[in-house]
Structures are given as C-alpha cells and as structure tokens.
Coordinates of C-alpha atoms in Angstrom, one line a residue:
P1 CA 51.1 -10.1 -26.8
R2 CA 50.2 -13.9 -27.6
H3 CA 51.3 -14.3 -23.9
K4 CA 48.3 -11.5 -22.6
M5 CA 45.4 -12.8 -24.9
E6 CA 46.5 -16.6 -23.6
L7 CA 45.8 -15.3 -20.7
V8 CA 42.9 -14.0 -21.0
R9 CA 41.8 -16.7 -22.7
L10 CA 42.5 -18.7 -19.4
L11 CA 40.2 -17.1 -17.0
K12 CA 37.4 -16.2 -19.6
Q13 CA 37.4 -20.2 -19.7
Q14 CA 37.1 -20.2 -15.9
G15 CA 34.5 -18.0 -16.4
A16 CA 36.2 -14.8 -15.0
V17 CA 35.4 -11.8 -16.3
V18 CA 38.8 -10.3 -17.5
A19 CA 39.7 -6.8 -17.4
M20 CA 43.2 -6.0 -20.5
T21 CA 44.7 -3.0 -19.4
G22 CA 47.6 -1.7 -22.0
D23 CA 48.9 1.4 -24.2
G24 CA 50.4 0.3 -26.7
V25 CA 49.7 -1.8 -31.0
N26 CA 50.8 -4.9 -29.6
D27 CA 48.3 -4.5 -26.6
A28 CA 45.1 -4.4 -29.3
P29 CA 44.6 -7.7 -30.1
A30 CA 44.6 -9.1 -26.0
L31 CA 42.0 -5.7 -24.9
K32 CA 40.0 -6.1 -27.5
Q33 CA 39.9 -10.3 -26.0
A34 CA 38.8 -9.0 -22.8
D35 CA 35.5 -8.2 -21.9
I36 CA 36.5 -5.1 -20.5
G37 CA 39.6 -3.5 -22.4
I38 CA 41.7 -0.1 -20.6
A39 CA 43.7 1.8 -22.8
M40 CA 45.9 4.4 -21.3
G41 CA 44.1 8.1 -22.5
I42 CA 47.8 9.8 -21.9
T43 CA 50.6 7.2 -22.7
G44 CA 48.2 4.9 -25.4
T45 CA 48.4 4.8 -28.7
E46 CA 45.3 5.3 -31.0
V47 CA 44.7 1.9 -31.7
A48 CA 44.7 0.6 -28.1
K49 CA 42.2 2.9 -27.2
E50 CA 40.0 2.1 -29.8
A51 CA 40.3 -1.4 -29.2
S52 CA 39.2 -0.7 -25.6
D53 CA 36.2 -0.7 -23.7
M54 CA 37.6 2.4 -21.3
V55 CA 39.7 5.0 -21.8
L56 CA 41.7 6.3 -18.5
A57 CA 41.9 9.3 -18.7
D58 CA 44.6 10.3 -16.4
D59 CA 46.8 7.3 -16.7
N60 CA 46.4 5.8 -13.1
F61 CA 44.9 2.4 -12.0
A62 CA 43.6 3.6 -8.9
T63 CA 40.4 4.9 -11.5
I64 CA 40.1 1.6 -12.8
V65 CA 38.9 0.9 -8.6
S66 CA 36.5 4.1 -8.1
A67 CA 34.8 3.1 -10.9
V68 CA 34.1 -0.2 -10.3
E69 CA 32.9 1.1 -7.5
E70 CA 30.7 3.7 -8.5
G71 CA 29.2 0.6 -10.5
R72 CA 28.5 -1.5 -8.0
A73 CA 26.6 2.2 -6.2
I74 CA 24.4 2.5 -9.7
Y75 CA 23.3 -1.8 -9.7
N76 CA 23.0 -1.4 -6.1
N77 CA 20.5 1.6 -6.3
M78 CA 18.4 -0.1 -8.7
Q79 CA 18.2 -3.3 -6.5
A80 CA 17.2 -1.1 -4.2
F81 CA 14.5 0.9 -6.2
I82 CA 13.3 -1.9 -7.7
R83 CA 12.9 -3.6 -3.9
Y84 CA 11.4 -0.9 -2.4
L85 CA 8.2 -0.9 -5.1
I86 CA 7.4 -4.4 -5.6
S87 CA 8.2 -5.5 -1.9
S88 CA 5.9 -2.4 -1.2
N89 CA 2.8 -3.5 -4.4
I90 CA 3.1 -6.9 -3.5
G91 CA 1.8 -5.0 0.3
E92 CA -1.0 -3.2 -1.7
V93 CA -2.0 -6.1 -3.8
A94 CA -1.9 -8.9 -0.1
A95 CA -4.0 -6.3 1.4
I96 CA -6.8 -6.3 -1.2
F97 CA -6.3 -10.3 -1.0
L98 CA -6.5 -10.8 2.8
T99 CA -9.8 -8.5 2.6
A100 CA -10.9 -11.2 0.2
L101 CA -10.3 -13.5 2.3
F102 CA -11.8 -13.1 5.1
G103 CA -14.4 -10.8 4.1
L104 CA -14.2 -7.7 4.9
P105 CA -15.3 -4.6 3.8
E106 CA -13.5 -2.4 1.8
G107 CA -10.2 -1.1 3.5
L108 CA -8.6 1.0 1.0
I109 CA -10.5 1.7 -2.0
P110 CA -8.7 2.8 -5.8
V111 CA -8.8 6.0 -5.3
Q112 CA -6.5 5.8 -2.6
L113 CA -4.2 2.9 -3.7
L114 CA -4.1 5.5 -6.3
A115 CA -2.3 8.3 -4.7
V116 CA 0.2 5.5 -3.2
N117 CA 0.9 4.9 -6.1
L118 CA 1.3 8.1 -8.3
L119 CA 1.8 10.8 -5.1
T120 CA 4.0 9.2 -1.9
D121 CA 5.6 6.3 -3.6
G122 CA 7.1 8.7 -6.3
P123 CA 9.6 10.3 -4.2
P124 CA 11.6 7.7 -2.2
A125 CA 11.9 5.7 -4.9
T126 CA 13.7 8.3 -6.9
A127 CA 15.4 9.0 -4.1
L128 CA 16.9 5.9 -4.0
G129 CA 18.6 6.3 -6.5
F130 CA 20.6 8.8 -4.8
S131 CA 21.4 6.8 -1.9
P132 CA 26.1 6.0 -1.3
A133 CA 28.0 3.3 -1.6
D134 CA 27.8 0.6 0.8
I135 CA 30.4 0.5 3.7
D136 CA 31.5 -2.5 2.8
I137 CA 30.6 -2.3 -1.0
M138 CA 34.5 -3.2 -2.6
T139 CA 35.1 -6.3 0.3
K140 CA 32.4 -8.3 -1.7
P141 CA 33.5 -11.0 -4.6
P142 CA 32.4 -10.2 -8.1
R143 CA 29.0 -10.4 -9.1
P144 CA 29.0 -13.6 -11.4
K145 CA 28.1 -13.4 -14.6
D146 CA 24.9 -15.8 -14.7
D147 CA 24.0 -13.4 -11.6
V148 CA 19.8 -12.6 -11.5
L149 CA 18.6 -9.3 -10.3
I150 CA 16.2 -10.7 -8.0
S151 CA 17.8 -13.9 -6.5
K152 CA 15.5 -16.9 -4.9
W153 CA 15.7 -15.0 -1.4
I154 CA 15.4 -11.4 -2.5
F155 CA 11.9 -12.5 -3.5
V156 CA 11.4 -14.6 -0.1
R157 CA 12.3 -11.2 1.6
Y158 CA 10.1 -9.3 -1.2
M159 CA 7.2 -11.7 -0.1
I160 CA 7.5 -11.7 3.7
V161 CA 7.5 -7.9 3.6
G162 CA 4.8 -8.1 1.4
I163 CA 2.4 -10.1 3.3
Y164 CA 3.6 -8.2 6.8
V165 CA 2.4 -5.1 5.1
G166 CA -1.2 -6.5 3.6
F167 CA -1.5 -8.1 7.4
A168 CA -1.1 -4.0 8.8
C169 CA -3.8 -2.4 6.1
V170 CA -5.7 -5.7 7.1
G171 CA -5.2 -5.7 10.6
I172 CA -5.5 -1.8 11.8
F173 CA -8.9 -2.5 9.7
A174 CA -10.1 -4.5 11.7
Y175 CA -8.7 -3.5 15.0
W176 CA -10.7 -0.4 15.0
Y177 CA -14.1 -2.0 14.2
I178 CA -12.7 -4.7 17.0
M179 CA -11.1 -3.4 19.9
H180 CA -10.1 0.4 18.6
D181 CA -12.9 2.0 21.7
D182 CA -12.5 5.5 21.2
G183 CA -15.7 5.9 23.2
E184 CA -17.7 6.9 19.7
H185 CA -18.7 4.0 17.5
T186 CA -19.9 1.0 18.3
L187 CA -17.4 -2.2 18.4
V188 CA -18.6 -5.9 17.4
T189 CA -17.1 -8.9 17.0
W190 CA -14.7 -10.8 14.3
E191 CA -18.3 -12.6 13.4
Q192 CA -20.0 -9.9 13.0
L193 CA -17.0 -7.7 10.1
T194 CA -16.7 -11.1 7.9
H195 CA -20.4 -11.9 7.1
W196 CA -21.1 -7.9 7.3
T197 CA -23.5 -8.6 4.0
D198 CA -25.8 -10.6 6.6
C199 CA -26.4 -8.1 8.3
P200 CA -30.1 -6.7 7.4
S201 CA -31.0 -10.6 8.3
W202 CA -29.8 -9.8 12.2
E203 CA -32.4 -8.6 14.9
G204 CA -31.3 -6.9 17.4
F205 CA -27.9 -4.8 15.8
E206 CA -27.7 -1.7 17.1
V207 CA -25.8 0.9 16.4
K208 CA -24.2 4.1 17.6
S209 CA -24.3 6.9 15.2
F210 CA -21.5 9.5 15.0
G211 CA -19.3 11.6 12.7
G212 CA -22.6 13.0 11.1
H213 CA -23.5 9.1 10.0
D214 CA -27.4 8.3 10.9
F215 CA -27.3 4.2 12.3
S216 CA -30.1 3.8 13.9
G217 CA -32.8 1.2 12.9
E218 CA -33.0 0.6 9.1
H219 CA -29.5 2.4 8.9
A220 CA -27.5 0.1 11.2
C221 CA -25.7 -2.1 8.7
T222 CA -24.5 0.8 6.4
Y223 CA -22.0 1.5 9.9
F224 CA -20.2 -1.9 7.4
T225 CA -20.2 0.8 4.3
A226 CA -20.4 4.6 5.0
G227 CA -19.4 4.3 8.8
K228 CA -15.6 2.3 7.8
V229 CA -14.7 5.6 6.4
K230 CA -12.7 6.5 9.7
A231 CA -11.1 3.2 9.4
S232 CA -9.9 2.8 5.8
T233 CA -8.1 6.0 6.5
L234 CA -6.4 4.5 9.2
S235 CA -5.3 1.4 6.6
F236 CA -4.5 3.5 4.4
T237 CA -2.5 6.1 6.7
V238 CA -1.2 2.8 7.6
L239 CA 0.0 2.0 3.7
V240 CA 1.9 4.7 3.2
V241 CA 3.5 5.2 6.8
I242 CA 5.0 1.1 6.1
E243 CA 5.9 2.3 2.8
M244 CA 8.2 5.2 4.3
F245 CA 9.8 2.8 6.5
N246 CA 10.4 0.3 3.4
A247 CA 12.2 3.3 1.9
L248 CA 14.9 3.4 4.8
N249 CA 14.9 -1.0 5.0
A250 CA 16.0 -0.7 1.3
L251 CA 18.6 1.5 1.6
S252 CA 20.6 -1.1 1.8
E253 CA 20.7 -4.9 1.1
N254 CA 22.1 -6.1 3.6
N255 CA 23.3 -3.8 6.0
S256 CA 21.2 -2.7 9.1
L257 CA 19.9 0.8 9.5
V258 CA 22.7 1.3 12.3
V259 CA 25.6 0.5 9.9
M260 CA 23.3 2.2 7.2
P261 CA 21.4 5.3 8.8
P262 CA 19.0 6.8 7.2
W263 CA 20.4 10.2 6.9
A264 CA 23.6 8.7 4.2
N265 CA 21.3 9.7 1.7
P266 CA 20.1 13.4 2.4
Y267 CA 17.4 13.2 -0.3
L268 CA 15.6 10.2 0.9
I269 CA 14.6 12.2 4.8
L270 CA 13.6 15.5 1.9
A271 CA 11.7 12.6 -0.1
M272 CA 9.7 11.5 3.2
F273 CA 8.9 14.1 4.2
V274 CA 7.6 15.3 0.4
S275 CA 5.6 12.0 0.8
F276 CA 4.1 12.2 5.0
G277 CA 3.6 16.1 3.7
L278 CA 1.1 14.9 0.5
H279 CA -0.6 11.9 2.7
A280 CA -1.9 15.7 5.5
V281 CA -3.0 17.2 2.4
I282 CA -5.3 14.3 1.7
L283 CA -5.8 13.9 5.2
Y284 CA -6.4 17.6 6.8
V285 CA -7.3 19.8 4.2
P286 CA -11.2 19.4 3.7
I287 CA -11.5 19.2 0.3
M288 CA -9.3 16.6 -0.7
Q289 CA -11.2 14.2 2.4
P290 CA -14.5 12.9 -0.1
I291 CA -12.4 12.6 -2.9
F292 CA -9.9 10.1 -1.0
S293 CA -12.8 9.0 1.1
V294 CA -10.4 10.2 4.2
V295 CA -10.8 12.0 7.6
P296 CA -8.6 13.8 10.3
L297 CA -7.0 11.4 13.3
N298 CA -6.6 12.5 16.1
W299 CA -3.0 11.9 18.2
D300 CA -4.1 8.5 19.3
E301 CA -4.8 7.5 15.7
C302 CA -2.0 8.5 14.9
V303 CA 0.5 6.8 17.4
L304 CA -1.5 3.7 16.0
V305 CA -0.5 3.5 13.0
L306 CA 2.8 3.6 14.7
W307 CA 2.1 1.0 16.4
F308 CA 1.1 -1.3 13.1
S309 CA 4.2 0.2 10.6
L310 CA 6.8 -0.3 13.0
P311 CA 7.2 -3.4 13.3
V312 CA 8.4 -4.2 9.3
L313 CA 11.5 -2.2 10.7
L314 CA 12.0 -5.0 12.5
I315 CA 11.3 -7.6 10.3
E316 CA 13.3 -6.2 7.8
E317 CA 16.7 -6.0 10.3
I318 CA 16.1 -9.7 11.0
L319 CA 15.5 -10.4 6.9
K320 CA 18.8 -8.7 6.4
F321 CA 21.1 -10.4 10.1
V322 CA 20.0 -13.9 8.0
G323 CA 21.2 -12.0 4.4
R324 CA 24.4 -11.3 5.9
G325 CA 24.6 -14.5 6.9
M326 CA 24.0 -16.3 3.6
A327 CA 26.8 -12.9 1.9
A328 CA 29.3 -14.4 3.9
D329 CA 28.9 -18.2 3.3
E330 CA 28.9 -17.6 -0.5
R331 CA 32.2 -15.0 0.6
K332 CA 33.7 -18.4 2.1
K333 CA 32.5 -20.5 -0.6
R334 CA 34.0 -18.5 -3.5
L335 CA 37.2 -17.1 -2.4
G336 CA 37.8 -20.8 -1.2

C-alpha cells in the first residue's frame, strides 16, 4: 500500500491526473488518494469500492478505455455545441454592427433574428450532442488539468467564422441593391445605399415600382425601407443557410468533413431538414410572410444564397487544417 501511495503522490506532483486500480482492503488508501480510484466490481472488497470513484462492474480493464473514450466524446460534443452557437451568434452581432458601420438600411429585423435563434438554431445545436467520437480521439494525449474550454485559438476561429457570417449577410443585402439586375428593381450605387437617409434631398432620384409597392415621385425614398423586403429576405436566408453549414463544421474540432462526413451523425441531418423546413414555411406560406417581413425566393435567388453561404465551409476547412498542425506540434511537445 505504501508503494502505491508513493507512486500516486509522485505522479500528482508532476501534474498528472492519476488513476489507480485496486480490489483489496490494502488498496483503499491509494484509491482514495488518486484523482480517480477504480475498484473491481466482482472481486473487489466493499472497502475498496467505498474508497473508489468508479467501480468496474465486469472487472475488465478494457472497460476503462471505453469509459475514457466516451468521456472524451461527451466533452467534444459539449465543445461542438458551444462552438456552433457562439460562432453563429457572433455572426449575428457582426451583421448588425456592419450594417450600422456602413450606414446601410436594416437588413435583419428583430423578429427574423428571433426566428433564427428559436427555430433554426435549436434542432442542429441539440443534434450535435449525439455526434460520434472522432476517429482519432484516443490518439490524443490527455488534456492538462488547467485546460480551458475555449482556448485563444478556438476564440480566434469563432471570430473569423462569425465575422464572415456578418459580411455574408450584409454583403448579399448590398449586392441585391447594387448589382443584382433581375429586371424588376432599380440598381443604386454604394454611395446612395450608404447615404440612403439623405434620399429626400436627392434631385432626380427615380425608382421603378415593383412587388406591389409604389416608388414613383415622392415615394421613391421608401425604396430603402418598404422596398428592402427582398434584400432582407436574402440576408435572412443566408444567415439560416450559413448556420446549417456551420453545424456541419462543428461536427469535429479539427477533422475535415471528408474524414468526419455529415452522415456520421444522422440526427444532425434530420435536424437540418427540420430547420430548412421551418424556414421554408416562413418564406412560402403566405400567412407567415408579413409576420417576418419576407417574400418568396426564386431559384436564381436561392443559388445566390448558396454562393454567399458555401465559403464558410472552405474557411472552416482551412482553420481545421491549421488546427491539426497546431495539435500535432502540441502533441510532440508534450510527448517529448
């Protein structure tokens, strides 16, 4: 017993998280002293079981490995949940900030943001809790005792993805006003769009009427308020689609989607279909459209949404590649 206790003490002094196994009465002090005491459930004495933190019901040491793998998977899924929600919420904040910074009309209204947070974010975030363990989860060294849930690098990743989400939402809103020539609405310049509040003082500003709105004569300036409904719908839809892609990115912290494909978690696929279905109801059910200030999107507009949304997958793949390199360097450093 004294030797076991001495081993535990020395390992703990080196900063290790110590697990000790035992079955007899004489093992109880070491089991109690260790960070994790593991007693045998079949051959172990009651004293050893009482002193331990975990009891192996089958007396099989391989079960410890399975328990470690399950614990790491739970921790990773918790990180995935946080990673998904934080990066998505940073994107929403970035979109609002950039809108104010550039002086653009409000692209995302409160009820749309509420719909994203309550309806479309919830199912994927919940489904991420059912993701399987990474294929390399047991090749990673144990986490240090002082390990933080959100490291500096992870926070930088949140910010990069979140800022892109903000730029994409604002970008497609501005793109519709400036460059998306569908033959229905009037294109304006960036200068006009960012100084739209000065519209009443503009001379000769004319806008074509469309979508049941009258923008002729003195009503021309309502083009930036009542007339923004299609641009706002595009911005709203980009936010939803990007967040679905972001859920795929959150499947694994560092592994590519090629290694950890979406179908590894069928619950996430189902959740994404639910979220897309709810968004489709908002866009295409007439009674919902005035509530959320949206209009239906045609095929070309849906393709445009994808063009603004898909880069988030590439950005995250690049960040994961860098993350894998950093993790490999850290592993080499820790293992000698």
